[in-house]
């Protein structure tokens, strides 16, 4: 195992992300050694570390008289290519095995949708429920009589029910931080190194899963889309890092949640559980399938032809837009924002300001504790920026300030007025929204799901549209001072 510059430098990562990976690797190495496995571990400042996977392998193989090289399929295109190339060129025997960390194989999604016009997550999810017999009443019928309880998952959180304190492991990670600083790795965000909050071992990951079932699952679905100035995590599980770093298997997470629900069915409604299972069995596996179906071309997609840059405040949180301030500040402080903050606050803003998807991808790939390309790029370039032209989502996730006001308390204490569109103190999301629809008309003219929005746009008078466009242009040009 090796802490390599090849991995720390391909993007600027959040400091908590680098620490979490190094700590998890060290803990796993210690676990293997305790079971009498022979482990070679290169730390970031070890002089023998060549900081490149191939170079390290080329050194270790003769040094240890290795006669056979075997690996599990990685989950990044970049690493996949590197390992394929290495296996082709090395003189020793090589074998490759499928990864054990997902419920699907790389090509399952592509095979499932072969010959179909559109790739719809819902059909894939239902098939996964049947195939793995998860929450099924019979072979064909879902438990609770419905596949989807999304409608009941859209509540605003107004101070109750009480949100339990987030489980934090409060570990001292100063030594790892010192090593990272000594190596002069460029990072972003902040860390409280005496109170590190993320799980970095299987034991801690299991504790977080149990905590989620006991404390958060009863309200998970209800408040899945809610946002609040005082609450960063609400009822979200924060399990993505534990799963993406492979300390937990997605199936064991699903099984534990379903068992807990069956044992506590009076306290927990099916809608809370189905909402959670859908994210992991549905969305997570779906995104991975799209990644392997579409890479490497996916990383270049810019279907809406956006070209702008992200403003500086994405790295400082210094903006008068309260929603953006909170979503970015907590990302810098915790390497975490929940799905709706990523999609409907920062992602929405980046798309409405017509930012180049490369810029957006780099930011998301760096800042979040759980950001690994297969799940970051499909969510960012696909679901959030609609840069794939509708492979992941059937329409772009954009909204005016109205949606943000409905799902959060951000607007109440904002410098801007969510009800206004063109005035000096108007919420920037409003003019940006109509301007975006107008600028991208050609892209949406054959999209039935956009028809209602485009009809509303067409009802606006040319005078109104003119002032909206002037306002939007001003916002985009002066992003750093809003
Ligand atoms: C622009 C954007 C970028 C994102 N980047 C990432 C990323 O880099 N890594 C990542 O793991 N997730 C990403 N997501 C998906 C989602 O936001 C995170 O998985 C989630 O916020 C992690 O927090 P949690 O564990 O508390 O999730 P919870 O809300 O508790 O959900 C439970 C689990 O469901 C899975 N899940 C939920 N939504 C998705 C989704 N859309 N795609 C895949 N898995 C999902 C995650 O494994 C998550 O841990 C992104 C979403 C958007 C809109
Ligand atoms: S008024 Fe607009 S900018 Fe301010 S918090 Fe609401 S949506 Fe965000």
Coordinates of C-alpha atoms and ligand atoms in Angstrom, one line a residue:
X1 CA 0.0 0.0 0.0
X2 CA 1.3 3.4 -0.8
X3 CA 0.4 7.0 0.0
X4 CA 1.3 8.5 -3.4
X5 CA 1.6 11.9 -4.9
X6 CA -0.1 10.4 -8.0
X7 CA -3.2 10.3 -5.8
X8 CA -2.9 13.4 -3.7
X9 CA -2.1 15.7 -6.7
X10 CA -4.5 14.8 -9.5
X11 CA -6.8 17.5 -8.1
X12 CA -6.7 19.8 -5.0
X13 CA -8.4 17.7 -2.3
X14 CA -9.9 18.8 0.9
X15 CA -7.4 18.3 3.8
X16 CA -9.9 16.1 5.7
X17 CA -10.2 13.8 2.6
X18 CA -6.5 13.3 2.4
X19 CA -6.2 12.6 6.1
X20 CA -9.2 10.2 6.0
X21 CA -7.7 8.2 3.2
X22 CA -4.2 8.0 4.8
X23 CA -5.6 7.1 8.2
X24 CA -7.9 4.4 6.7
X25 CA -5.1 2.9 4.7
X26 CA -2.8 2.8 7.8
X27 CA -5.6 1.2 9.9
X28 CA -6.2 -1.4 7.2
X29 CA -2.5 -2.2 6.9
X30 CA -2.3 -2.6 10.7
X31 CA -5.4 -4.9 10.6
X32 CA -3.8 -7.1 7.9
X33 CA -0.5 -7.2 9.7
X34 CA -2.3 -8.3 12.9
X35 CA -3.6 -11.2 10.9
X36 CA -0.1 -12.2 9.9
X37 CA -0.3 -10.9 6.3
X38 CA 2.9 -9.5 4.8
X39 CA 2.2 -5.8 4.0
X40 CA 4.6 -3.4 2.4
X41 CA 3.5 0.2 3.3
X42 CA 5.0 3.4 1.9
X43 CA 4.1 6.5 3.8
X44 CA 3.9 9.8 2.0
X45 CA 7.4 10.9 3.2
X46 CA 9.2 7.5 2.9
X47 CA 12.3 8.0 0.8
X48 CA 11.8 4.7 -1.1
X49 CA 8.3 5.8 -2.3
X50 CA 8.3 6.7 -6.0
X51 CA 4.8 8.3 -5.8
X52 CA 3.7 6.5 -8.9
X53 CA 1.9 3.1 -8.8
X54 CA 3.8 1.6 -11.7
X55 CA 7.2 2.8 -10.5
X56 CA 6.5 1.5 -7.0
X57 CA 5.5 -1.9 -8.5
X58 CA 8.6 -2.0 -10.7
X59 CA 10.7 -1.5 -7.6
X60 CA 8.9 -3.9 -5.3
X61 CA 8.6 -6.9 -7.7
X62 CA 12.4 -7.6 -8.1
X63 CA 13.1 -6.6 -4.5
X64 CA 10.7 -9.2 -3.1
X65 CA 11.1 -11.8 -5.9
X66 CA 7.4 -11.5 -6.7
X67 CA 6.4 -14.1 -9.3
X68 CA 2.8 -13.2 -9.8
X69 CA 0.9 -9.9 -9.8
X70 CA -2.9 -10.0 -9.0
X71 CA -5.3 -7.1 -8.6
X72 CA -9.0 -6.4 -8.1
X73 CA -10.6 -4.1 -10.7
X74 CA -10.3 -0.5 -9.6
X75 CA -13.2 1.9 -9.8
X76 CA -11.5 4.7 -11.6
X77 CA -10.9 4.8 -15.3
X78 CA -7.5 6.4 -14.7
X79 CA -6.3 3.6 -12.5
X80 CA -7.9 1.0 -14.7
X81 CA -5.8 2.1 -17.7
X82 CA -2.7 2.3 -15.6
X83 CA -3.0 -1.2 -14.3
X84 CA -4.0 -2.6 -17.7
X85 CA -0.9 -1.0 -19.2
X86 CA 1.3 -2.3 -16.4
X87 CA -0.1 -5.9 -16.7
X88 CA 0.6 -5.8 -20.4
X89 CA 4.2 -4.7 -20.0
X90 CA 5.4 -6.7 -17.0
X91 CA 7.3 -9.9 -17.5
X92 CA 5.7 -11.7 -14.5
X93 CA 2.3 -13.5 -14.5
X94 CA -0.7 -11.3 -13.9
X95 CA -4.3 -12.0 -13.0
X96 CA -7.2 -9.6 -12.5
X97 CA -10.4 -10.2 -10.5
X98 CA -13.6 -8.4 -10.3
X99 CA -14.2 -6.0 -7.4
X100 CA -16.2 -7.3 -4.5
X101 CA -17.5 -3.9 -3.4
X102 CA -20.7 -3.4 -5.5
X103 CA -23.9 -5.3 -6.1
X104 CA -23.5 -5.0 -9.9
X105 CA -20.7 -5.7 -12.3
X106 CA -19.3 -2.9 -14.5
X107 CA -21.4 -3.9 -17.6
X108 CA -24.7 -4.9 -15.9
X109 CA -26.3 -1.5 -16.4
X110 CA -25.3 -1.3 -20.1
X111 CA -26.7 -4.9 -20.6
X112 CA -29.9 -4.1 -18.8
X113 CA -30.7 -1.1 -21.1
X114 CA -29.4 -2.6 -24.3
X115 CA -31.8 -1.7 -27.1
X116 CA -33.9 0.6 -24.9
X117 CA -34.4 4.2 -26.0
X118 CA -33.8 5.9 -22.6
X119 CA -31.9 4.9 -19.5
X120 CA -34.2 5.5 -16.6
X121 CA -33.0 4.9 -13.0
X122 CA -36.4 3.8 -11.7
X123 CA -36.5 0.7 -14.0
X124 CA -33.0 -0.3 -13.0
X125 CA -33.8 0.2 -9.3
X126 CA -36.9 -2.0 -9.5
X127 CA -35.0 -4.7 -11.3
X128 CA -32.3 -4.5 -8.6
X129 CA -35.0 -4.9 -5.9
X130 CA -36.3 -8.0 -7.6
X131 CA -32.9 -9.5 -8.4
X132 CA -31.6 -9.1 -4.9
X133 CA -34.9 -9.7 -3.2
X134 CA -34.8 -6.5 -1.3
X135 CA -38.0 -5.1 0.2
X136 CA -40.1 -7.5 -1.9
X137 CA -43.5 -9.0 -0.8
X138 CA -43.5 -11.5 -3.7
X139 CA -41.3 -12.1 -6.7
X140 CA -43.0 -9.2 -8.4
X141 CA -44.6 -7.0 -5.8
X142 CA -42.8 -4.5 -3.6
X143 CA -43.1 -4.4 0.2
X144 CA -45.7 -1.8 1.2
X145 CA -47.4 -2.0 -2.2
X146 CA -45.4 0.8 -3.8
X147 CA -41.9 1.1 -5.3
X148 CA -41.5 4.7 -4.5
X149 CA -42.3 6.9 -1.5
X150 CA -40.5 10.0 -2.8
X151 CA -43.7 12.1 -2.5
X152 CA -43.5 11.8 1.3
X153 CA -39.9 12.8 1.4
X154 CA -40.1 16.5 0.8
X155 CA -40.6 18.1 4.2
X156 CA -39.0 21.3 5.3
X157 CA -37.3 21.0 8.7
X158 CA -38.5 23.7 11.1
X159 CA -36.8 22.8 14.3
X160 CA -38.5 19.6 15.1
X161 CA -38.1 16.7 15.4
X162 CA -34.8 17.2 17.3
X163 CA -31.7 16.3 15.3
X164 CA -29.4 14.2 17.4
X165 CA -25.7 15.4 17.7
X166 CA -23.7 14.0 14.8
X167 CA -21.6 11.0 15.9
X168 CA -18.0 12.3 15.7
X169 CA -15.0 10.1 16.5
X170 CA -13.0 13.0 17.9
X171 CA -9.6 11.4 17.0
X172 CA -6.3 13.1 17.1
X173 CA -4.9 13.0 13.6
X174 CA -2.1 15.6 14.1
X175 CA 0.6 13.1 13.1
X176 CA -0.9 12.4 9.7
X177 CA -1.6 16.2 9.3
X178 CA 2.1 16.9 10.0
X179 CA 3.2 14.4 7.4
X180 CA 0.9 15.9 4.8
X181 CA 2.2 19.4 5.6
X182 CA 5.8 18.2 5.5
X183 CA 5.2 16.8 2.1
X184 CA 3.8 20.2 1.1
X185 CA 0.6 18.7 -0.5
X186 CA -1.7 21.4 -1.7
X187 CA -5.1 21.0 -0.1
X188 CA -8.3 23.1 0.5
X189 CA -10.6 23.5 3.5
X190 CA -9.9 23.3 7.2
X191 CA -9.5 20.6 9.8
X192 CA -9.7 20.3 13.6
X193 CA -6.9 17.7 13.9
X194 CA -7.5 17.0 17.6
X195 CA -11.2 16.1 16.9
X196 CA -11.3 14.3 13.6
X197 CA -14.9 13.4 12.8
X198 CA -14.8 10.8 10.0
X199 CA -14.6 7.0 10.4
X200 CA -11.3 5.6 9.3
X201 CA -11.6 2.0 10.3
X202 CA -14.2 -0.7 9.7
X203 CA -15.0 -0.7 13.4
X204 CA -15.8 3.0 13.3
X205 CA -17.7 2.7 10.0
X206 CA -19.9 0.0 11.6
X207 CA -20.5 2.3 14.6
X208 CA -21.6 5.0 12.3
X209 CA -24.0 2.6 10.6
X210 CA -25.5 1.5 13.9
X211 CA -25.8 5.2 15.0
X212 CA -27.7 6.0 11.7
X213 CA -30.2 3.2 12.3
X214 CA -30.8 4.1 16.0
X215 CA -30.9 7.8 15.7
X216 CA -31.5 9.1 12.2
X217 CA -33.3 6.5 10.1
X218 CA -36.7 7.2 11.7
X219 CA -36.8 10.6 10.0
X220 CA -34.3 10.1 7.1
X221 CA -36.8 10.1 4.3
X222 CA -39.0 12.9 5.6
X223 CA -36.2 15.5 5.6
X224 CA -34.0 14.1 2.9
X225 CA -34.4 17.4 0.8
X226 CA -34.5 19.8 3.7
X227 CA -31.8 22.5 4.4
X228 CA -31.2 24.6 7.4
X229 CA -28.7 27.3 8.5
X230 CA -28.0 25.6 11.9
X231 CA -27.8 22.0 10.8
X232 CA -25.2 20.6 8.4
X233 CA -26.1 16.9 8.4
X234 CA -29.8 16.8 9.4
X235 CA -30.8 13.1 9.2
X236 CA -28.3 12.1 6.6
X237 CA -26.1 9.1 7.3
X238 CA -22.6 10.4 6.4
X239 CA -21.8 6.8 5.3
X240 CA -20.6 7.7 1.8
X241 CA -16.9 7.8 2.7
X242 CA -17.1 4.5 4.6
X243 CA -18.7 2.9 1.5
X244 CA -16.6 4.6 -1.2
X245 CA -13.4 3.7 0.6
X246 CA -14.7 0.2 0.9
X247 CA -14.8 -0.1 4.7
X248 CA -18.5 -1.0 4.4
X249 CA -20.2 -3.0 1.6
X250 CA -23.3 -1.4 0.2
X251 CA -25.3 -4.7 0.7
X252 CA -24.4 -4.9 4.4
X253 CA -25.6 -1.3 4.8
X254 CA -28.9 -2.1 3.1
X255 CA -29.3 -5.4 5.1
X256 CA -28.6 -3.7 8.4
X257 CA -31.1 -0.9 7.7
X258 CA -33.8 -3.3 6.6
X259 CA -33.3 -5.6 9.6
X260 CA -33.4 -2.7 11.9
X261 CA -36.6 -1.5 10.4
X262 CA -38.3 -4.9 10.6
X263 CA -37.4 -5.1 14.3
X264 CA -38.6 -1.5 14.9
X265 CA -41.5 -1.3 12.4
X266 CA -43.7 0.6 14.9
X267 CA -41.2 3.4 15.2
X268 CA -40.0 3.6 11.6
X269 CA -42.2 4.0 8.5
X270 CA -41.5 2.2 5.2
X271 CA -41.0 5.6 3.4
X272 CA -37.9 6.4 5.5
X273 CA -36.4 3.1 4.7
X274 CA -37.3 2.9 1.0
X275 CA -35.8 6.5 0.5
X276 CA -32.5 5.3 1.9
X277 CA -32.4 1.9 0.0
X278 CA -33.2 3.7 -3.3
X279 CA -30.1 5.9 -2.8
X280 CA -27.7 3.0 -2.4
X281 CA -29.3 0.1 -4.4
X282 CA -30.6 2.5 -7.0
X283 CA -28.6 5.7 -7.5
X284 CA -25.2 4.5 -6.3
X285 CA -25.1 1.4 -8.5
X286 CA -26.8 3.3 -11.4
X287 CA -24.1 6.0 -11.4
X288 CA -21.3 3.4 -11.4
X289 CA -22.9 1.6 -14.4
X290 CA -23.2 4.9 -16.3
X291 CA -19.5 5.7 -15.5
X292 CA -18.2 2.4 -17.0
X293 CA -20.7 2.6 -19.9
X294 CA -19.7 6.2 -20.9
X295 CA -16.0 6.7 -19.9
X296 CA -13.7 8.1 -21.1
X297 CA -15.8 10.3 -23.3
X298 CA -18.0 11.3 -20.4
X299 CA -15.3 13.4 -18.9
X300 CA -15.3 15.7 -21.9
X301 CA -19.0 16.2 -22.3
X302 CA -20.3 19.8 -22.3
X303 CA -23.6 19.5 -24.1
X304 CA -24.9 22.9 -23.1
X305 CA -21.6 24.6 -24.3
X306 CA -21.0 26.4 -21.0
X307 CA -17.7 28.4 -20.7
X308 CA -17.7 30.5 -17.6
X309 CA -15.4 30.1 -14.6
X310 CA -16.4 29.4 -11.0
X311 CA -16.1 32.5 -8.8
X312 CA -13.5 32.9 -6.1
X313 CA -16.2 32.5 -3.3
X314 CA -16.4 28.8 -4.0
X315 CA -13.1 28.6 -2.1
X316 CA -13.9 31.2 0.6
X317 CA -17.7 31.1 1.2
X318 CA -17.5 34.9 1.1
X319 CA -20.8 35.8 -0.6
X320 CA -23.9 37.7 0.5
X321 CA -26.1 34.8 -0.9
X322 CA -27.0 33.1 2.3
X323 CA -27.7 29.7 0.7
X324 CA -24.4 29.7 -1.1
X325 CA -22.5 30.9 1.9
X326 CA -23.9 28.1 4.1
X327 CA -23.5 25.3 1.6
X328 CA -19.9 26.3 0.8
X329 CA -18.8 27.2 4.3
X330 CA -19.9 23.8 5.7
X331 CA -18.1 22.1 2.7
X332 CA -14.9 23.9 3.6
X333 CA -15.3 23.1 7.3
X334 CA -16.5 19.6 7.1
X335 CA -15.7 18.3 3.6
X336 CA -19.5 17.6 3.5
X337 CA -22.7 18.9 2.1
X338 CA -25.8 16.8 1.6
X339 CA -27.3 15.9 -1.7
X340 CA -29.8 18.8 -2.1
X341 CA -27.1 21.3 -1.1
X342 CA -24.8 19.9 -3.8
X343 CA -27.6 19.7 -6.4
X344 CA -29.9 22.6 -5.7
X345 CA -27.6 25.2 -4.2
X346 CA -24.0 25.1 -5.5
X347 CA -24.7 22.9 -8.5
X348 CA -27.8 24.9 -9.5
X349 CA -25.8 28.2 -9.2
X350 CA -22.9 26.8 -11.3
X351 CA -25.3 25.7 -14.0
X352 CA -27.4 28.9 -14.0
X353 CA -24.2 31.0 -14.3
X354 CA -23.3 28.7 -17.3
X355 CA -20.0 27.5 -15.8
X356 CA -17.7 25.1 -17.8
X357 CA -18.3 21.6 -16.4
X358 CA -14.5 21.0 -16.1
X359 CA -14.4 23.8 -13.5
X360 CA -17.4 22.4 -11.7
X361 CA -16.0 18.8 -11.7
X362 CA -12.6 19.9 -10.3
X363 CA -14.3 21.6 -7.4
X364 CA -16.6 18.7 -6.5
X365 CA -13.9 16.1 -7.0
X366 CA -11.7 18.0 -4.5
X367 CA -13.9 19.3 -1.8
X368 CA -16.0 16.3 -0.6
X369 CA -14.8 13.6 1.7
X370 CA -16.6 11.0 -0.6
X371 CA -15.5 12.3 -4.0
X372 CA -14.2 9.5 -6.2
X373 CA -14.5 10.1 -9.9
X374 CA -17.0 7.3 -10.7
X375 CA -19.6 8.8 -8.4
X376 CA -18.5 12.4 -8.5
X377 CA -18.5 12.9 -12.3
X378 CA -21.8 11.2 -13.0
X379 CA -23.5 13.3 -10.3
X380 CA -21.8 16.5 -11.2
X381 CA -21.4 16.5 -15.0
X382 CA -24.5 14.4 -15.4
X383 CA -27.2 14.9 -12.8
X384 CA -26.2 18.5 -11.7
X385 CA -24.8 20.2 -14.8
X386 CA -26.8 18.3 -17.5
X387 CA -23.6 18.4 -19.6
X388 CA -24.2 14.8 -20.8
X389 CA -27.3 15.9 -22.7
X390 CA -29.7 13.8 -20.6
X391 CA -27.9 10.4 -20.0
X392 CA -28.3 10.6 -16.2
X393 CA -31.2 13.1 -15.8
X394 CA -34.2 13.7 -18.2
X395 CA -34.1 17.4 -17.5
X396 CA -31.7 19.9 -15.8
X397 CA -32.0 20.4 -12.1
X398 CA -32.4 24.2 -12.1
X399 CA -34.6 26.4 -10.0
X400 CA -35.2 30.0 -9.0
X401 CA -34.9 31.1 -5.4
X402 CA -38.5 29.9 -4.9
X403 CA -37.5 26.2 -4.4
X404 CA -34.6 27.1 -2.1
X405 CA -37.0 29.2 0.0
X406 CA -39.5 26.3 0.1
X407 CA -36.9 23.7 1.3
X408 CA -34.8 25.9 3.7
X409 CA -34.7 28.8 6.1
X410 CA -31.8 30.4 4.1
X411 CA -33.8 33.2 2.5
X412 CA -35.1 34.5 5.9
X413 CA -31.7 35.9 6.8
X414 CA -30.3 36.6 3.4
X415 CA -29.1 40.0 2.1
X416 CA -31.2 39.4 -1.0
X417 CA -35.0 39.3 -1.4
X418 CA -36.2 36.0 -2.8
X419 CA -39.4 37.6 -4.1
X420 CA -37.6 40.0 -6.4
X421 CA -36.0 39.4 -9.8
X422 CA -34.4 42.6 -11.3
X423 CA -34.0 45.1 -8.4
X424 CA -30.6 45.7 -6.8
X425 CA -31.5 43.5 -3.8
X426 CA -33.2 40.8 -5.9
X427 CA -32.3 37.2 -5.3
X428 CA -29.6 36.4 -8.0
X429 CA -31.1 32.9 -8.6
X430 CA -34.3 34.5 -10.1
X431 CA -32.9 36.4 -13.0
X432 CA -30.2 33.7 -13.6
X433 CA -33.0 31.1 -13.9
X434 CA -35.0 32.8 -16.6
X435 CA -31.9 33.9 -18.4
X436 CA -30.6 30.3 -18.4
X437 CA -33.8 29.0 -19.9
X438 CA -33.8 31.7 -22.6
X439 CA -30.1 31.2 -23.5
X440 CA -30.5 27.4 -23.8
X441 CA -33.8 27.4 -25.7
X442 CA -32.4 25.5 -28.6
X443 CA -31.2 22.7 -26.3
X444 CA -34.6 22.2 -24.6
X445 CA -37.0 22.6 -27.6
X446 CA -37.5 18.9 -27.9
X447 CA -37.5 18.1 -24.2
X448 CA -41.1 17.3 -23.1
X449 CA -40.1 17.6 -19.5
X450 CA -39.1 21.2 -20.0
X451 CA -42.3 22.2 -21.8
X452 CA -44.0 23.7 -18.8
X453 CA -41.0 25.9 -17.9
X454 CA -40.5 27.0 -21.5
X455 CA -44.2 27.9 -21.7
X456 CA -43.9 30.1 -18.6
X457 CA -40.8 31.7 -20.1
X458 CA -42.6 32.4 -23.4
X459 CA -45.3 34.2 -21.4
X460 CA -42.8 36.9 -20.3
X461 CA -43.0 40.1 -22.2
X462 CA -40.0 41.2 -24.2
X463 CA -39.5 44.2 -21.9
X464 CA -39.5 42.0 -18.8
X465 CA -37.1 39.6 -20.5
X466 CA -34.8 42.4 -21.5
X467 CA -34.4 43.6 -17.9
X468 CA -33.9 40.0 -16.7
X469 CA -31.1 39.5 -19.2
X470 CA -29.4 42.7 -18.3
X471 CA -29.6 41.7 -14.6
X472 CA -28.3 38.2 -15.2
X473 CA -25.4 39.5 -17.3
X474 CA -24.4 41.8 -14.5
X475 CA -24.5 39.0 -12.0
X476 CA -22.4 36.7 -14.1
X477 CA -19.8 39.5 -14.8
X478 CA -19.6 40.6 -11.2
X479 CA -19.9 37.2 -9.4
X480 CA -17.1 37.9 -7.0
X481 CA -19.0 40.8 -5.4
X482 CA -22.4 39.2 -4.9
Ligands
LIG1 C1 -23.1 17.6 -7.7 C2 -23.1 16.4 -6.9 C3 -21.9 15.7 -6.6 C4 -21.9 14.5 -5.9 N1 -20.7 13.9 -5.6 C5 -20.6 12.8 -5.0 C6 -19.4 12.1 -4.7 O1 -18.3 12.6 -5.1 N2 -19.4 11.0 -4.0 C7 -20.5 10.4 -3.5 O2 -20.5 9.4 -2.8 N3 -21.7 11.0 -3.7 C8 -21.8 12.2 -4.4 N4 -23.0 12.8 -4.6 C9 -24.3 12.1 -4.2 C10 -24.7 12.5 -2.8 O3 -24.8 13.9 -2.7 C11 -23.8 11.9 -1.7 O4 -23.6 10.5 -1.8 C12 -24.4 12.1 -0.3 O5 -24.6 13.5 -0.1 C13 -23.4 11.6 0.8 O6 -23.9 11.9 2.1 P1 -24.5 10.8 3.0 O7 -23.7 9.6 3.1 O8 -24.9 11.5 4.3 O9 -25.8 10.4 2.2 P2 -27.3 10.0 2.6 O10 -28.2 11.1 2.2 O11 -27.3 9.5 3.9 O12 -27.5 8.8 1.5 C14 -27.1 7.5 1.8 C15 -26.2 7.0 0.7 O13 -26.8 6.9 -0.6 C16 -25.8 7.1 -1.6 N5 -26.3 8.1 -2.5 C17 -27.2 9.1 -2.3 N6 -27.4 9.8 -3.4 C18 -26.5 9.3 -4.3 C19 -26.2 9.7 -5.6 N7 -26.9 10.7 -6.3 N8 -25.3 9.0 -6.3 C20 -24.6 8.0 -5.7 N9 -24.8 7.6 -4.4 C21 -25.8 8.3 -3.7 C22 -24.5 7.4 -0.9 O14 -23.7 6.3 -0.9 C23 -24.9 7.9 0.5 O15 -24.0 7.6 1.5 C24 -23.1 14.0 -5.4 C25 -24.3 14.6 -5.6 C26 -24.3 15.8 -6.4 C27 -25.6 16.5 -6.7
LIG2 S1 -32.8 34.9 -1.3 FE1 -31.8 33.9 -3.0 S2 -29.6 34.1 -2.6 FE2 -30.6 34.5 -0.7 S3 -30.8 32.5 0.4 FE3 -32.7 32.8 -0.8 S4 -32.3 31.7 -2.7 FE4 -30.3 32.1 -1.8

